[in-house]
């Protein structure tokens, strides 16, 4: 699973150009002709998958407190930047509609119910037949394993990590993962070769400096995630 040119993936919905994890950011990624866009997903208090990175609302919205303690109705009243609302995963899927890859990172907040989040995300993906153009990522090993157990054939799952540990490689082998997504400092020739040997994609994040982008491309990264997709496109 390799590409001559790495996939260009906008981080947190083109975070360098629009408020992160918003529909505006997704539109920006579409306008920039990105190969894909990465989003972060958690559950609202009433079990709806929504786009937000932090456990708390404070940094990215005009609200405060834990995301998981707010209902969708309460979340929808908040400003996520430039007048944008916190979108639902359903809205993101319907907006993209197969025009580019959607990388869904499942964020596991303290006390989060991992099976419930995995189930809800997979149901939304299945609802619009988005499996062929979706990737499912998580740092949380339990979430990765749960996704691998629940997802139908044709799914694409990657384990996020700073650098793949023996545990990550073991989970990838046991659960037939489709990729590993590592920090730019963890992307090495040996890690890329190990991914290729097991027919897995080797993704890298979050790469914003031209020199780093070129290094990742030269090492053979399958896809590069960055806040400024135009830099990735120009560098590769």
PDB file of N, CA, C and O in Angstrom, residues 96-148:
ATOM      1  N   UNK A  96     -18.812  16.092   2.716  1.00  0.00           N
ATOM      2  CA  UNK A  96     -17.724  15.529   1.900  1.00  0.00           C
ATOM      3  C   UNK A  96     -18.277  14.642   0.788  1.00  0.00           C
ATOM      4  O   UNK A  96     -17.851  14.742  -0.363  1.00  0.00           O
ATOM      5  N   UNK A  97     -19.206  13.770   1.134  1.00  0.00           N
ATOM      6  CA  UNK A  97     -19.926  12.960   0.148  1.00  0.00           C
ATOM      7  C   UNK A  97     -18.982  12.278  -0.846  1.00  0.00           C
ATOM      8  O   UNK A  97     -19.238  12.267  -2.055  1.00  0.00           O
ATOM      9  N   UNK A  98     -17.877  11.722  -0.342  1.00  0.00           N
ATOM     10  CA  UNK A  98     -16.981  10.951  -1.197  1.00  0.00           C
ATOM     11  C   UNK A  98     -16.053  11.754  -2.077  1.00  0.00           C
ATOM     12  O   UNK A  98     -15.335  11.191  -2.899  1.00  0.00           O
ATOM     13  N   UNK A  99     -16.025  13.082  -1.908  1.00  0.00           N
ATOM     14  CA  UNK A  99     -15.176  13.915  -2.772  1.00  0.00           C
ATOM     15  C   UNK A  99     -13.715  13.904  -2.342  1.00  0.00           C
ATOM     16  O   UNK A  99     -12.849  14.348  -3.092  1.00  0.00           O
ATOM     17  N   UNK A 100     -13.449  13.431  -1.134  1.00  0.00           N
ATOM     18  CA  UNK A 100     -12.076  13.230  -0.669  1.00  0.00           C
ATOM     19  C   UNK A 100     -12.123  12.241   0.484  1.00  0.00           C
ATOM     20  O   UNK A 100     -13.202  11.879   0.955  1.00  0.00           O
ATOM     21  N   UNK A 101     -10.966  11.787   0.931  1.00  0.00           N
ATOM     22  CA  UNK A 101     -10.910  10.881   2.067  1.00  0.00           C
ATOM     23  C   UNK A 101     -11.279  11.632   3.348  1.00  0.00           C
ATOM     24  O   UNK A 101     -10.953  12.804   3.501  1.00  0.00           O
ATOM     25  N   UNK A 102     -11.940  10.938   4.252  1.00  0.00           N
ATOM     26  CA  UNK A 102     -12.210  11.484   5.568  1.00  0.00           C
ATOM     27  C   UNK A 102     -11.500  10.612   6.598  1.00  0.00           C
ATOM     28  O   UNK A 102     -11.761   9.413   6.700  1.00  0.00           O
ATOM     29  N   UNK A 103     -10.583  11.219   7.324  1.00  0.00           N
ATOM     30  CA  UNK A 103      -9.866  10.538   8.393  1.00  0.00           C
ATOM     31  C   UNK A 103     -10.552  10.906   9.706  1.00  0.00           C
ATOM     32  O   UNK A 103     -10.533  12.065  10.120  1.00  0.00           O
ATOM     33  N   UNK A 104     -11.173   9.926  10.336  1.00  0.00           N
ATOM     34  CA  UNK A 104     -11.918  10.148  11.581  1.00  0.00           C
ATOM     35  C   UNK A 104     -11.064   9.660  12.744  1.00  0.00           C
ATOM     36  O   UNK A 104     -10.844   8.454  12.899  1.00  0.00           O
ATOM     37  N   UNK A 105     -10.569  10.600  13.547  1.00  0.00           N
ATOM     38  CA  UNK A 105      -9.833  10.207  14.742  1.00  0.00           C
ATOM     39  C   UNK A 105     -10.790  10.150  15.916  1.00  0.00           C
ATOM     40  O   UNK A 105     -11.436  11.151  16.252  1.00  0.00           O
ATOM     41  N   UNK A 106     -10.881   9.001  16.539  1.00  0.00           N
ATOM     42  CA  UNK A 106     -11.730   8.833  17.712  1.00  0.00           C
ATOM     43  C   UNK A 106     -10.945   9.276  18.940  1.00  0.00           C
ATOM     44  O   UNK A 106      -9.902   8.696  19.269  1.00  0.00           O
ATOM     45  N   UNK A 107     -11.417  10.347  19.589  1.00  0.00           N
ATOM     46  CA  UNK A 107     -10.766  10.896  20.773  1.00  0.00           C
ATOM     47  C   UNK A 107     -11.401  10.277  22.013  1.00  0.00           C
ATOM     48  O   UNK A 107     -12.625  10.363  22.190  1.00  0.00           O
ATOM     49  N   UNK A 108     -10.570   9.677  22.833  1.00  0.00           N
ATOM     50  CA  UNK A 108     -11.096   9.011  24.020  1.00  0.00           C
ATOM     51  C   UNK A 108     -10.812   9.881  25.243  1.00  0.00           C
ATOM     52  O   UNK A 108      -9.703   9.885  25.793  1.00  0.00           O
ATOM     53  N   UNK A 109     -11.824  10.646  25.650  1.00  0.00           N
ATOM     54  CA  UNK A 109     -11.699  11.503  26.832  1.00  0.00           C
ATOM     55  C   UNK A 109     -11.759  10.642  28.092  1.00  0.00           C
ATOM     56  O   UNK A 109     -12.177   9.483  28.052  1.00  0.00           O
ATOM     57  N   UNK A 110     -11.322  11.219  29.211  1.00  0.00           N
ATOM     58  CA  UNK A 110     -11.388  10.505  30.486  1.00  0.00           C
ATOM     59  C   UNK A 110     -12.831  10.081  30.760  1.00  0.00           C
ATOM     60  O   UNK A 110     -13.753  10.882  30.674  1.00  0.00           O
ATOM     61  N   UNK A 111     -13.010   8.813  31.053  1.00  0.00           N
ATOM     62  CA  UNK A 111     -14.345   8.305  31.368  1.00  0.00           C
ATOM     63  C   UNK A 111     -15.226   8.024  30.169  1.00  0.00           C
ATOM     64  O   UNK A 111     -16.389   7.653  30.315  1.00  0.00           O
ATOM     65  N   UNK A 112     -14.685   8.198  28.960  1.00  0.00           N
ATOM     66  CA  UNK A 112     -15.486   7.967  27.746  1.00  0.00           C
ATOM     67  C   UNK A 112     -15.804   6.480  27.593  1.00  0.00           C
ATOM     68  O   UNK A 112     -15.017   5.620  27.983  1.00  0.00           O
ATOM     69  N   UNK A 113     -16.953   6.208  27.006  1.00  0.00           N
ATOM     70  CA  UNK A 113     -17.354   4.829  26.742  1.00  0.00           C
ATOM     71  C   UNK A 113     -16.859   4.453  25.345  1.00  0.00           C
ATOM     72  O   UNK A 113     -17.427   4.874  24.346  1.00  0.00           O
ATOM     73  N   UNK A 114     -15.784   3.675  25.312  1.00  0.00           N
ATOM     74  CA  UNK A 114     -15.141   3.343  24.027  1.00  0.00           C
ATOM     75  C   UNK A 114     -16.074   2.571  23.095  1.00  0.00           C
ATOM     76  O   UNK A 114     -16.226   2.932  21.924  1.00  0.00           O
ATOM     77  N   UNK A 115     -16.741   1.493  23.558  1.00  0.00           N
ATOM     78  CA  UNK A 115     -17.643   0.770  22.652  1.00  0.00           C
ATOM     79  C   UNK A 115     -18.757   1.648  22.088  1.00  0.00           C
ATOM     80  O   UNK A 115     -19.092   1.541  20.901  1.00  0.00           O
ATOM     81  N   UNK A 116     -19.310   2.535  22.921  1.00  0.00           N
ATOM     82  CA  UNK A 116     -20.393   3.404  22.449  1.00  0.00           C
ATOM     83  C   UNK A 116     -19.903   4.344  21.345  1.00  0.00           C
ATOM     84  O   UNK A 116     -20.605   4.566  20.349  1.00  0.00           O
ATOM     85  N   UNK A 117     -18.704   4.920  21.526  1.00  0.00           N
ATOM     86  CA  UNK A 117     -18.164   5.819  20.516  1.00  0.00           C
ATOM     87  C   UNK A 117     -17.891   5.077  19.209  1.00  0.00           C
ATOM     88  O   UNK A 117     -18.260   5.550  18.124  1.00  0.00           O
ATOM     89  N   UNK A 118     -17.260   3.916  19.310  1.00  0.00           N
ATOM     90  CA  UNK A 118     -16.964   3.132  18.105  1.00  0.00           C
ATOM     91  C   UNK A 118     -18.249   2.760  17.367  1.00  0.00           C
ATOM     92  O   UNK A 118     -18.333   2.885  16.140  1.00  0.00           O
ATOM     93  N   UNK A 119     -19.232   2.301  18.121  1.00  0.00           N
ATOM     94  CA  UNK A 119     -20.518   1.908  17.526  1.00  0.00           C
ATOM     95  C   UNK A 119     -21.177   3.091  16.827  1.00  0.00           C
ATOM     96  O   UNK A 119     -21.646   2.982  15.682  1.00  0.00           O
ATOM     97  N   UNK A 120     -21.209   4.238  17.505  1.00  0.00           N
ATOM     98  CA  UNK A 120     -21.876   5.417  16.935  1.00  0.00           C
ATOM     99  C   UNK A 120     -21.169   5.897  15.666  1.00  0.00           C
ATOM    100  O   UNK A 120     -21.824   6.256  14.681  1.00  0.00           O
ATOM    101  N   UNK A 121     -19.848   5.909  15.689  1.00  0.00           N
ATOM    102  CA  UNK A 121     -19.091   6.351  14.501  1.00  0.00           C
ATOM    103  C   UNK A 121     -19.329   5.403  13.332  1.00  0.00           C
ATOM    104  O   UNK A 121     -19.600   5.835  12.204  1.00  0.00           O
ATOM    105  N   UNK A 122     -19.251   4.116  13.588  1.00  0.00           N
ATOM    106  CA  UNK A 122     -19.439   3.140  12.513  1.00  0.00           C
ATOM    107  C   UNK A 122     -20.859   3.203  11.940  1.00  0.00           C
ATOM    108  O   UNK A 122     -21.056   3.046  10.732  1.00  0.00           O
ATOM    109  N   UNK A 123     -21.831   3.469  12.795  1.00  0.00           N
ATOM    110  CA  UNK A 123     -23.220   3.593  12.308  1.00  0.00           C
ATOM    111  C   UNK A 123     -23.375   4.795  11.385  1.00  0.00           C
ATOM    112  O   UNK A 123     -24.053   4.720  10.356  1.00  0.00           O
ATOM    113  N   UNK A 124     -22.741   5.916  11.740  1.00  0.00           N
ATOM    114  CA  UNK A 124     -22.820   7.109  10.891  1.00  0.00           C
ATOM    115  C   UNK A 124     -22.116   6.883   9.556  1.00  0.00           C
ATOM    116  O   UNK A 124     -22.602   7.308   8.503  1.00  0.00           O
ATOM    117  N   UNK A 125     -20.961   6.222   9.592  1.00  0.00           N
ATOM    118  CA  UNK A 125     -20.221   5.928   8.359  1.00  0.00           C
ATOM    119  C   UNK A 125     -21.048   5.007   7.457  1.00  0.00           C
ATOM    120  O   UNK A 125     -21.156   5.227   6.242  1.00  0.00           O
ATOM    121  N   UNK A 126     -21.658   3.981   8.061  1.00  0.00           N
ATOM    122  CA  UNK A 126     -22.460   3.025   7.284  1.00  0.00           C
ATOM    123  C   UNK A 126     -23.710   3.680   6.711  1.00  0.00           C
ATOM    124  O   UNK A 126     -24.142   3.345   5.596  1.00  0.00           O
ATOM    125  N   UNK A 127     -24.267   4.629   7.440  1.00  0.00           N
ATOM    126  CA  UNK A 127     -25.511   5.279   7.039  1.00  0.00           C
ATOM    127  C   UNK A 127     -25.407   5.923   5.662  1.00  0.00           C
ATOM    128  O   UNK A 127     -26.376   5.946   4.895  1.00  0.00           O
ATOM    129  N   UNK A 128     -24.238   6.471   5.334  1.00  0.00           N
ATOM    130  CA  UNK A 128     -24.059   7.135   4.034  1.00  0.00           C
ATOM    131  C   UNK A 128     -23.075   6.367   3.144  1.00  0.00           C
ATOM    132  O   UNK A 128     -22.514   6.932   2.204  1.00  0.00           O
ATOM    133  N   UNK A 129     -22.871   5.081   3.459  1.00  0.00           N
ATOM    134  CA  UNK A 129     -21.969   4.232   2.663  1.00  0.00           C
ATOM    135  C   UNK A 129     -20.600   4.885   2.479  1.00  0.00           C
ATOM    136  O   UNK A 129     -20.032   4.891   1.380  1.00  0.00           O
ATOM    137  N   UNK A 130     -20.064   5.434   3.576  1.00  0.00           N
ATOM    138  CA  UNK A 130     -18.797   6.174   3.493  1.00  0.00           C
ATOM    139  C   UNK A 130     -17.566   5.305   3.750  1.00  0.00           C
ATOM    140  O   UNK A 130     -16.439   5.807   3.684  1.00  0.00           O
ATOM    141  N   UNK A 131     -17.762   4.013   4.012  1.00  0.00           N
ATOM    142  CA  UNK A 131     -16.622   3.164   4.337  1.00  0.00           C
ATOM    143  C   UNK A 131     -15.517   3.206   3.267  1.00  0.00           C
ATOM    144  O   UNK A 131     -14.336   3.254   3.616  1.00  0.00           O
ATOM    145  N   UNK A 132     -15.856   3.225   1.965  1.00  0.00           N
ATOM    146  CA  UNK A 132     -14.802   3.225   0.949  1.00  0.00           C
ATOM    147  C   UNK A 132     -13.917   4.470   0.955  1.00  0.00           C
ATOM    148  O   UNK A 132     -12.802   4.433   0.441  1.00  0.00           O
ATOM    149  N   UNK A 133     -14.402   5.581   1.531  1.00  0.00           N
ATOM    150  CA  UNK A 133     -13.593   6.803   1.528  1.00  0.00           C
ATOM    151  C   UNK A 133     -13.301   7.324   2.932  1.00  0.00           C
ATOM    152  O   UNK A 133     -12.991   8.503   3.134  1.00  0.00           O
ATOM    153  N   UNK A 134     -13.359   6.403   3.908  1.00  0.00           N
ATOM    154  CA  UNK A 134     -13.085   6.786   5.295  1.00  0.00           C
ATOM    155  C   UNK A 134     -11.911   5.986   5.864  1.00  0.00           C
ATOM    156  O   UNK A 134     -11.706   4.830   5.506  1.00  0.00           O
ATOM    157  N   UNK A 135     -11.161   6.641   6.744  1.00  0.00           N
ATOM    158  CA  UNK A 135     -10.169   5.985   7.594  1.00  0.00           C
ATOM    159  C   UNK A 135     -10.588   6.211   9.038  1.00  0.00           C
ATOM    160  O   UNK A 135     -11.098   7.273   9.387  1.00  0.00           O
ATOM    161  N   UNK A 136     -10.348   5.227   9.886  1.00  0.00           N
ATOM    162  CA  UNK A 136     -10.667   5.305  11.313  1.00  0.00           C
ATOM    163  C   UNK A 136      -9.361   5.193  12.099  1.00  0.00           C
ATOM    164  O   UNK A 136      -8.655   4.181  11.992  1.00  0.00           O
ATOM    165  N   UNK A 137      -9.045   6.241  12.850  1.00  0.00           N
ATOM    166  CA  UNK A 137      -7.776   6.298  13.591  1.00  0.00           C
ATOM    167  C   UNK A 137      -8.055   6.514  15.068  1.00  0.00           C
ATOM    168  O   UNK A 137      -9.029   7.156  15.444  1.00  0.00           O
ATOM    169  N   UNK A 138      -7.135   6.034  15.926  1.00  0.00           N
ATOM    170  CA  UNK A 138      -7.176   6.401  17.339  1.00  0.00           C
ATOM    171  C   UNK A 138      -5.827   6.109  17.978  1.00  0.00           C
ATOM    172  O   UNK A 138      -5.115   5.183  17.566  1.00  0.00           O
ATOM    173  N   UNK A 139      -5.482   6.929  18.988  1.00  0.00           N
ATOM    174  CA  UNK A 139      -4.323   6.650  19.823  1.00  0.00           C
ATOM    175  C   UNK A 139      -4.636   5.536  20.811  1.00  0.00           C
ATOM    176  O   UNK A 139      -3.732   4.872  21.319  1.00  0.00           O
ATOM    177  N   UNK A 140      -5.910   5.370  21.115  1.00  0.00           N
ATOM    178  CA  UNK A 140      -6.350   4.461  22.169  1.00  0.00           C
ATOM    179  C   UNK A 140      -6.412   3.020  21.641  1.00  0.00           C
ATOM    180  O   UNK A 140      -7.196   2.718  20.741  1.00  0.00           O
ATOM    181  N   UNK A 141      -5.576   2.154  22.204  1.00  0.00           N
ATOM    182  CA  UNK A 141      -5.515   0.774  21.713  1.00  0.00           C
ATOM    183  C   UNK A 141      -6.848   0.055  21.843  1.00  0.00           C
ATOM    184  O   UNK A 141      -7.238  -0.722  20.953  1.00  0.00           O
ATOM    185  N   UNK A 142      -7.558   0.306  22.937  1.00  0.00           N
ATOM    186  CA  UNK A 142      -8.871  -0.335  23.114  1.00  0.00           C
ATOM    187  C   UNK A 142      -9.828   0.078  22.002  1.00  0.00           C
ATOM    188  O   UNK A 142     -10.612  -0.743  21.501  1.00  0.00           O
ATOM    189  N   UNK A 143      -9.774   1.356  21.616  1.00  0.00           N
ATOM    190  CA  UNK A 143     -10.643   1.833  20.535  1.00  0.00           C
ATOM    191  C   UNK A 143     -10.268   1.196  19.207  1.00  0.00           C
ATOM    192  O   UNK A 143     -11.133   0.791  18.424  1.00  0.00           O
ATOM    193  N   UNK A 144      -8.972   1.093  18.944  1.00  0.00           N
ATOM    194  CA  UNK A 144      -8.509   0.480  17.696  1.00  0.00           C
ATOM    195  C   UNK A 144      -8.980  -0.977  17.615  1.00  0.00           C
ATOM    196  O   UNK A 144      -9.488  -1.427  16.581  1.00  0.00           O
ATOM    197  N   UNK A 145      -8.823  -1.701  18.714  1.00  0.00           N
ATOM    198  CA  UNK A 145      -9.230  -3.109  18.746  1.00  0.00           C
ATOM    199  C   UNK A 145     -10.747  -3.231  18.598  1.00  0.00           C
ATOM    200  O   UNK A 145     -11.253  -4.093  17.862  1.00  0.00           O
ATOM    201  N   UNK A 146     -11.475  -2.359  19.280  1.00  0.00           N
ATOM    202  CA  UNK A 146     -12.949  -2.355  19.189  1.00  0.00           C
ATOM    203  C   UNK A 146     -13.407  -2.075  17.756  1.00  0.00           C
ATOM    204  O   UNK A 146     -14.317  -2.732  17.238  1.00  0.00           O
ATOM    205  N   UNK A 147     -12.762  -1.112  17.094  1.00  0.00           N
ATOM    206  CA  UNK A 147     -13.093  -0.814  15.698  1.00  0.00           C
ATOM    207  C   UNK A 147     -12.829  -2.024  14.805  1.00  0.00           C
ATOM    208  O   UNK A 147     -13.634  -2.365  13.936  1.00  0.00           O
ATOM    209  N   UNK A 148     -11.685  -2.669  15.021  1.00  0.00           N
ATOM    210  CA  UNK A 148     -11.332  -3.831  14.203  1.00  0.00           C
ATOM    211  C   UNK A 148     -12.335  -4.968  14.380  1.00  0.00           C
ATOM    212  O   UNK A 148     -12.658  -5.689  13.436  1.00  0.00           O
TER     213      UNK A 148
END
